[in-house]
mmCIF file of C-alpha atoms in Angstrom:
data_model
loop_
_atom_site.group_PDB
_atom_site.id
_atom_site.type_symbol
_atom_site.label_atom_id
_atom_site.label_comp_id
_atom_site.label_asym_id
_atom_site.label_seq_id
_atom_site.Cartn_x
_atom_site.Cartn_y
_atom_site.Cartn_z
ATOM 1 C CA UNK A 3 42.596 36.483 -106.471
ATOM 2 C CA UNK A 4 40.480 34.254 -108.527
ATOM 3 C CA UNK A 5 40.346 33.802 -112.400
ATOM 4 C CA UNK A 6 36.802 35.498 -112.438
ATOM 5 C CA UNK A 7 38.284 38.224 -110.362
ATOM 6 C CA UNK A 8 41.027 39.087 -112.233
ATOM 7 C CA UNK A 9 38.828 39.342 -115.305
ATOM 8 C CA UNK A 10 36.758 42.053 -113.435
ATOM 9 C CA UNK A 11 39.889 43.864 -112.276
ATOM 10 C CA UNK A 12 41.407 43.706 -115.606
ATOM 11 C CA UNK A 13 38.284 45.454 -117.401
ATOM 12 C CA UNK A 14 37.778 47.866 -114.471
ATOM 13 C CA UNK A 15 41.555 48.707 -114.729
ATOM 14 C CA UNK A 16 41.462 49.706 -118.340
ATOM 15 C CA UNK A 17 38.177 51.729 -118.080
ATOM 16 C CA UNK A 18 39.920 54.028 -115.260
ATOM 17 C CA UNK A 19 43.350 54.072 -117.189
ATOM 18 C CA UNK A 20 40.639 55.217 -119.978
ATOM 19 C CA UNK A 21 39.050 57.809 -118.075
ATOM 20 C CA UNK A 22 41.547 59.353 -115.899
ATOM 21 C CA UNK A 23 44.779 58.265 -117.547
ATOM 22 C CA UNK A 24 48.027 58.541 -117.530
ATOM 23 C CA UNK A 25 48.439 56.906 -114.175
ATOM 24 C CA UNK A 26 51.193 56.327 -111.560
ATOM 25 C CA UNK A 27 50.838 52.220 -111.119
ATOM 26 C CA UNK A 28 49.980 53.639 -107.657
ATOM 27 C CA UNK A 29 47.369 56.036 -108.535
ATOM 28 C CA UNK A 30 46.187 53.417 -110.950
ATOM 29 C CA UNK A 31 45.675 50.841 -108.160
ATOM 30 C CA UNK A 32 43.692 53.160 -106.023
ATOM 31 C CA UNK A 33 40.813 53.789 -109.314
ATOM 32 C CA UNK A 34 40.449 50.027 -108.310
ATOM 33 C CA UNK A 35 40.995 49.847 -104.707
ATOM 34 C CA UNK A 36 37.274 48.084 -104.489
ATOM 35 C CA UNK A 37 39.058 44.753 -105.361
ATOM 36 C CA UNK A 38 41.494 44.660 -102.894
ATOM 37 C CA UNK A 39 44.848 46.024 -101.516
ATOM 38 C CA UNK A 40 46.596 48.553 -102.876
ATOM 39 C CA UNK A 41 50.157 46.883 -102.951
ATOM 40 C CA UNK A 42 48.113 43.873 -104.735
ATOM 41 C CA UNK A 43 46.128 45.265 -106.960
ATOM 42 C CA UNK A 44 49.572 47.057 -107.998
ATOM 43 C CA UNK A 45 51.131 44.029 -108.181
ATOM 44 C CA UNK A 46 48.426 42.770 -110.727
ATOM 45 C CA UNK A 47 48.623 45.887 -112.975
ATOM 46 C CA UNK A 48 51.909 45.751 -113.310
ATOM 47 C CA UNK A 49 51.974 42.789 -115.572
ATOM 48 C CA UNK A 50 48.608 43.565 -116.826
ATOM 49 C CA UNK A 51 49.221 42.069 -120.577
ATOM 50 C CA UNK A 52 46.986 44.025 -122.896
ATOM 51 C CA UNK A 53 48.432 45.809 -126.059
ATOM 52 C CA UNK A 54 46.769 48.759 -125.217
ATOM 53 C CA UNK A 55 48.190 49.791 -122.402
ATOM 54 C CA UNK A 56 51.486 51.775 -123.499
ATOM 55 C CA UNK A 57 54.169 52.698 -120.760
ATOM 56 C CA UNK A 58 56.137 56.131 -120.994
ATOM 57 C CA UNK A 59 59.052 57.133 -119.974
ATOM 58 C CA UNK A 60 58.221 59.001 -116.588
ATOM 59 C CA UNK A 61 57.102 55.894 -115.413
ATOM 60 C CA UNK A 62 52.932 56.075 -116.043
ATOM 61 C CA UNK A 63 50.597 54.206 -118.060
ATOM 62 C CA UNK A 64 48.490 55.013 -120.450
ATOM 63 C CA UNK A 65 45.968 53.729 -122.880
ATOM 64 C CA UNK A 66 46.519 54.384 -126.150
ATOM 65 C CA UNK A 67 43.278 53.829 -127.786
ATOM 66 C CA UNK A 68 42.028 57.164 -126.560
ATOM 67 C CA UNK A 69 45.469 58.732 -127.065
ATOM 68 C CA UNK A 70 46.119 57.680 -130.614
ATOM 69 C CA UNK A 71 42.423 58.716 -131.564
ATOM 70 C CA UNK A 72 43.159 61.447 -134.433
ATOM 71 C CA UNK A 73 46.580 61.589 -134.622
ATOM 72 C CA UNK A 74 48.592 61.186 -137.799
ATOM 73 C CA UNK A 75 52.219 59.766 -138.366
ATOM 74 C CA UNK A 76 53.731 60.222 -141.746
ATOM 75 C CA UNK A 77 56.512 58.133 -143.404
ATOM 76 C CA UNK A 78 58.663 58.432 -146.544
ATOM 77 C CA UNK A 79 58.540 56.045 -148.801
ATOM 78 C CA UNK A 80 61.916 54.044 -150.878
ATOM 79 C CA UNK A 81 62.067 52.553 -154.091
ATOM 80 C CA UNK A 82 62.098 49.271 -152.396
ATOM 81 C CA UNK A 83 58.745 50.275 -150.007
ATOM 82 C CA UNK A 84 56.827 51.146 -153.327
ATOM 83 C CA UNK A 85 57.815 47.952 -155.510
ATOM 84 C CA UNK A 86 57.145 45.748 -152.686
ATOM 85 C CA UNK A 87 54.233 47.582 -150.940
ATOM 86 C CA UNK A 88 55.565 46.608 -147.472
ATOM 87 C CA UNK A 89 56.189 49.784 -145.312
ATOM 88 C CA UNK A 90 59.477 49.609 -142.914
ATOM 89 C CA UNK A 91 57.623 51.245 -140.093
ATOM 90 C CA UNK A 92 60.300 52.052 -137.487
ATOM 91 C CA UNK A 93 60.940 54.734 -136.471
ATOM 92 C CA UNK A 94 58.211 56.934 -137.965
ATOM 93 C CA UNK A 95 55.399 54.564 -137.371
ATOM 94 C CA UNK A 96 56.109 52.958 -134.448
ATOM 95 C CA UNK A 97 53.716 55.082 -132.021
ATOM 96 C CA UNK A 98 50.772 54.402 -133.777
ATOM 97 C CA UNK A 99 51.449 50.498 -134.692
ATOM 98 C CA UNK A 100 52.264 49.054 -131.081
ATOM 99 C CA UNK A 101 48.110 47.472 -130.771
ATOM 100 C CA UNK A 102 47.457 47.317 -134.086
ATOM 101 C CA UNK A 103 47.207 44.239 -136.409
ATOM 102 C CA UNK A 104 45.567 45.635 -139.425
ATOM 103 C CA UNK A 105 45.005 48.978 -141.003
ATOM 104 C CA UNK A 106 42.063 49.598 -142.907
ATOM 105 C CA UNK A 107 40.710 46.665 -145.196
ATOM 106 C CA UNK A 108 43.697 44.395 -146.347
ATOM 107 C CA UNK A 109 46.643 45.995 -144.783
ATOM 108 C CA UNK A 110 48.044 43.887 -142.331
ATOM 109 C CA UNK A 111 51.008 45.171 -139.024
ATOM 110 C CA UNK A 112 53.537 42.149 -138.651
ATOM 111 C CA UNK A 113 56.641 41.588 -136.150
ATOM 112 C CA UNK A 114 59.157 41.156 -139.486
ATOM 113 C CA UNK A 115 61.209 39.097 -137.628
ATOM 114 C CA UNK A 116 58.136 36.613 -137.867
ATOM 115 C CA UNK A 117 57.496 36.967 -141.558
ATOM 116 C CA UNK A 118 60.236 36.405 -143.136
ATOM 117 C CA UNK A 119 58.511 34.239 -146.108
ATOM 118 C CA UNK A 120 55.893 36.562 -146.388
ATOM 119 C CA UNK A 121 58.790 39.226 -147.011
ATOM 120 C CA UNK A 122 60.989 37.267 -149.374
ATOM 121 C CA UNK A 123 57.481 36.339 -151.384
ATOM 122 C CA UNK A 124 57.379 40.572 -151.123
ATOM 123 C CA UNK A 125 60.393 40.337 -152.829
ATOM 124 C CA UNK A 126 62.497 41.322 -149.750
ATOM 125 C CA UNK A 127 65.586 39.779 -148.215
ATOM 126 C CA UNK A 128 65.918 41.912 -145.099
ATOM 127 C CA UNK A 129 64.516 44.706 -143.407
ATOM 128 C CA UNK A 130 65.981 46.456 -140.757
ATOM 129 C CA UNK A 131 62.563 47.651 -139.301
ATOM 130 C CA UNK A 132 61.178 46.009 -136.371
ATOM 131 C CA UNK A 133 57.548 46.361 -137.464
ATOM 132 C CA UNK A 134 56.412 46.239 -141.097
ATOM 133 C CA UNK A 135 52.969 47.004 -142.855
ATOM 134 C CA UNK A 136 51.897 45.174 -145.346
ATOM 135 C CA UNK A 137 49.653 46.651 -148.003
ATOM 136 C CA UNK A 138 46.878 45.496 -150.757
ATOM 137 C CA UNK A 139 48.629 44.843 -154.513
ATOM 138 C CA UNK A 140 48.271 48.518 -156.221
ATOM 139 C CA UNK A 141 47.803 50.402 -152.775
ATOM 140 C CA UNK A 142 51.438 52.477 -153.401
ATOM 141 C CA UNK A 143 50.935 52.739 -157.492
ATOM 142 C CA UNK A 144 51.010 56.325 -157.702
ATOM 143 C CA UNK A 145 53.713 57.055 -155.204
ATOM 144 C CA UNK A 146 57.174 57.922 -155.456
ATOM 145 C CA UNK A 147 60.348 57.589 -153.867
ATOM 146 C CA UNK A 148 60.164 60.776 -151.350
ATOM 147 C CA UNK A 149 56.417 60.644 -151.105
ATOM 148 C CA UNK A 150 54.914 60.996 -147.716
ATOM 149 C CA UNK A 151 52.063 57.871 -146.593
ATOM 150 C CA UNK A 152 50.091 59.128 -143.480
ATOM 151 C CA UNK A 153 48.700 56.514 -140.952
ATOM 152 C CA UNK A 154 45.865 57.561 -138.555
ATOM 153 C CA UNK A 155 43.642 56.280 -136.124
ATOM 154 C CA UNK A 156 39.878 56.688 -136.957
ATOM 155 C CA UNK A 157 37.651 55.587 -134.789
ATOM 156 C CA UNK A 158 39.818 53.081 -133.597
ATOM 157 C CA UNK A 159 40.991 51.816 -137.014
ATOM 158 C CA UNK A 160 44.203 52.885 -138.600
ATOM 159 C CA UNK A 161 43.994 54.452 -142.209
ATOM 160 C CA UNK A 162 46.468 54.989 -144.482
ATOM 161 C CA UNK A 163 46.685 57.902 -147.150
ATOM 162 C CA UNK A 164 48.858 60.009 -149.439
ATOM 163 C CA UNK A 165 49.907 63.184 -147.491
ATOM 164 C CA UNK A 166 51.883 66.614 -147.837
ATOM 165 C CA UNK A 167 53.599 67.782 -144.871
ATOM 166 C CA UNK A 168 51.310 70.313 -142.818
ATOM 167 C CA UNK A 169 53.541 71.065 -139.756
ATOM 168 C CA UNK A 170 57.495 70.760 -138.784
ATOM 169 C CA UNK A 171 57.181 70.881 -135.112
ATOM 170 C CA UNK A 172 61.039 71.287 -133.348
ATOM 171 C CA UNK A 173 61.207 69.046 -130.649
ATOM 172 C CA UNK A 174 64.675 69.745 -129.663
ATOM 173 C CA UNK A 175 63.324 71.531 -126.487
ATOM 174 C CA UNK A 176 60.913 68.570 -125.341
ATOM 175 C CA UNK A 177 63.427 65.568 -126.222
ATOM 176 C CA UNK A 178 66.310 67.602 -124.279
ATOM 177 C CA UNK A 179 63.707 67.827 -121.414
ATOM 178 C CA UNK A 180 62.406 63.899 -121.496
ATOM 179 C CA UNK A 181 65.575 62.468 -122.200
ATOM 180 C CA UNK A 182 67.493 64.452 -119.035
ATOM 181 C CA UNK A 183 64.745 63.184 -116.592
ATOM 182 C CA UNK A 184 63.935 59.642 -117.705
ATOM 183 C CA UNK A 185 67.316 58.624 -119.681
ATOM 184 C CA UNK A 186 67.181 57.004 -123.197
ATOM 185 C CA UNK A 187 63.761 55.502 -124.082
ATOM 186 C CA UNK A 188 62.130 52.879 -126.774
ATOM 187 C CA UNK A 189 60.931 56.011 -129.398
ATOM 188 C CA UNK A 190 57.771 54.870 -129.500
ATOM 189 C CA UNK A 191 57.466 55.704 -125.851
ATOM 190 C CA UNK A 192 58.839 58.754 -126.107
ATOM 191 C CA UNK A 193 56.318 59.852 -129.227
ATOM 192 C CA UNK A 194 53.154 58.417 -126.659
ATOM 193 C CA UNK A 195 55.251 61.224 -123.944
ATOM 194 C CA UNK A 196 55.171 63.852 -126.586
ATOM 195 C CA UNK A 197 51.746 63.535 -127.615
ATOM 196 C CA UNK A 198 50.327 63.614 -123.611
ATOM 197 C CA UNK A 199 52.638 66.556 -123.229
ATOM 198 C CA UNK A 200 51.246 68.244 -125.848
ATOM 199 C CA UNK A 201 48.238 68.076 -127.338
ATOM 200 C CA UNK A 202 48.344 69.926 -130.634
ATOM 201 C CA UNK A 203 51.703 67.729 -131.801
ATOM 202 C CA UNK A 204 50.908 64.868 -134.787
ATOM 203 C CA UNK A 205 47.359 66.084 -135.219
ATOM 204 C CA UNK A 206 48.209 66.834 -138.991
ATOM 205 C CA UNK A 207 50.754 65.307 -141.311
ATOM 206 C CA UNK A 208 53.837 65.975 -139.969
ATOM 207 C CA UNK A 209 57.847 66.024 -140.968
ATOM 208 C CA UNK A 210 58.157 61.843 -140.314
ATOM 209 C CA UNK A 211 58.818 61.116 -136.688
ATOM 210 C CA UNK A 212 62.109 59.841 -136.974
ATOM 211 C CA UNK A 213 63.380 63.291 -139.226
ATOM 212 C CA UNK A 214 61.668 65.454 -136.157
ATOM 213 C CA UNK A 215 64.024 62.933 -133.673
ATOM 214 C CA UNK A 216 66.899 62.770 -135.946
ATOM 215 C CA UNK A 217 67.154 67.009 -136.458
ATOM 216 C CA UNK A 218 66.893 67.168 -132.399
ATOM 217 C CA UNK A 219 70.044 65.494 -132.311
ATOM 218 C CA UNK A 220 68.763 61.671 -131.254
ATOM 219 C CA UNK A 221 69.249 58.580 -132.820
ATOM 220 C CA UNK A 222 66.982 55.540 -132.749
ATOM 221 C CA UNK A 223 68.198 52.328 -131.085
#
């Protein structure tokens, strides 16, 4: 398969992962059968790289553009996340952060592990989160410790606001459910599972994912 081609299968891929998604890689490669074999075309897709495509833990794909469209994660902020106005985003945020490099005007999504200066000039020596958001000077100035921040996608842009809890969904049931048929999963993966499974779940500010995961029993790795 040529360069060209693979650029057509690639943007024919997403728009049916789009459309009728999630997929099976197998069901996934038939939406493009026009390009070739199935077993090839599956062979392509599977190391499709494009940081939309999210992977959950029954084994389908799914684009999470159209997922994440309206729903809201919530996090509680520290001392620390106020004075420095850098967000430690895992657990709570991580479903909503994986293809997203900034929210909103000045905010900014960072691997920390990468930004290291930019954290020490923050005022930070170490975070233990793997993602971190970095907000505008004066964006956390009436917040305090305990406080919720909500992050949404709007329109394909994340936002970030003050929020009040609205809903404390139990997911003990669910988790018990995911975790006996697919094993121990990355959490953001298994928040992209929850919201497919159920539609109604993170569609107002919620308890902070990792509380909800946490009071079920399950602890982030």
């Amino acid at each position: 398969m040529n360069e060209v081609d693979d650029n057509a299968l690639a943007t024919a891929a997403m728009t049916a992962l789009r459309e009728r998604g999630p997929l099976g890689l197998e069901e996934w490669a038939q939406c493009v059968s026009e390009f070739g074999s199935p077993s090839d075309i599956a062979e392509v897709l599977e190391y499709l790289d494009d940081p939309i495509i999210g992977y959950l833990p029954g084994g389908q794909y799914v684009a999470l553009d159209g997922l994440l469209e309206g729903l809201v994660f919530t996090h509680r902020l520290s001392d620390v996340e106020i004075a420095s106005e850098v967000l430690e985003a895992t657990p709570d945020l991580e479903p909503v952060l994986r293809f997203a490099s900034s929210i909103g005007g000045e905010a900014r999504v960072f691997e920390a592990e990468f930004e290291q200066d930019l954290l020490r000039e923050r005022g930070i020596d170490a975070v233990l989160s793997r993602r971190v958001v970095v907000l505008p000077r004066g964006a956390l100035a009436n917040f305090t410790a305990g406080d919720l921040v909500a992050v949404a996608v709007e329109d394909g842009e994340l936002t970030v606001w003050q929020a009040d809890v609205e809903d404390e969904p139990d997911l003990a049931q669910a988790l018990e459910k995911m975790v006996a048929e697919n094993g121990v999963e990355a959490l953001e993966a298994v928040g992209w599972q929850l919201a497919v499974d159920d539609s109604s779940l993170f569609t107002v500010p919620s308890t902070p994912f990792g509380e909800m995961f946490a009071a079920a029993g399950y602890e982030d790795q």
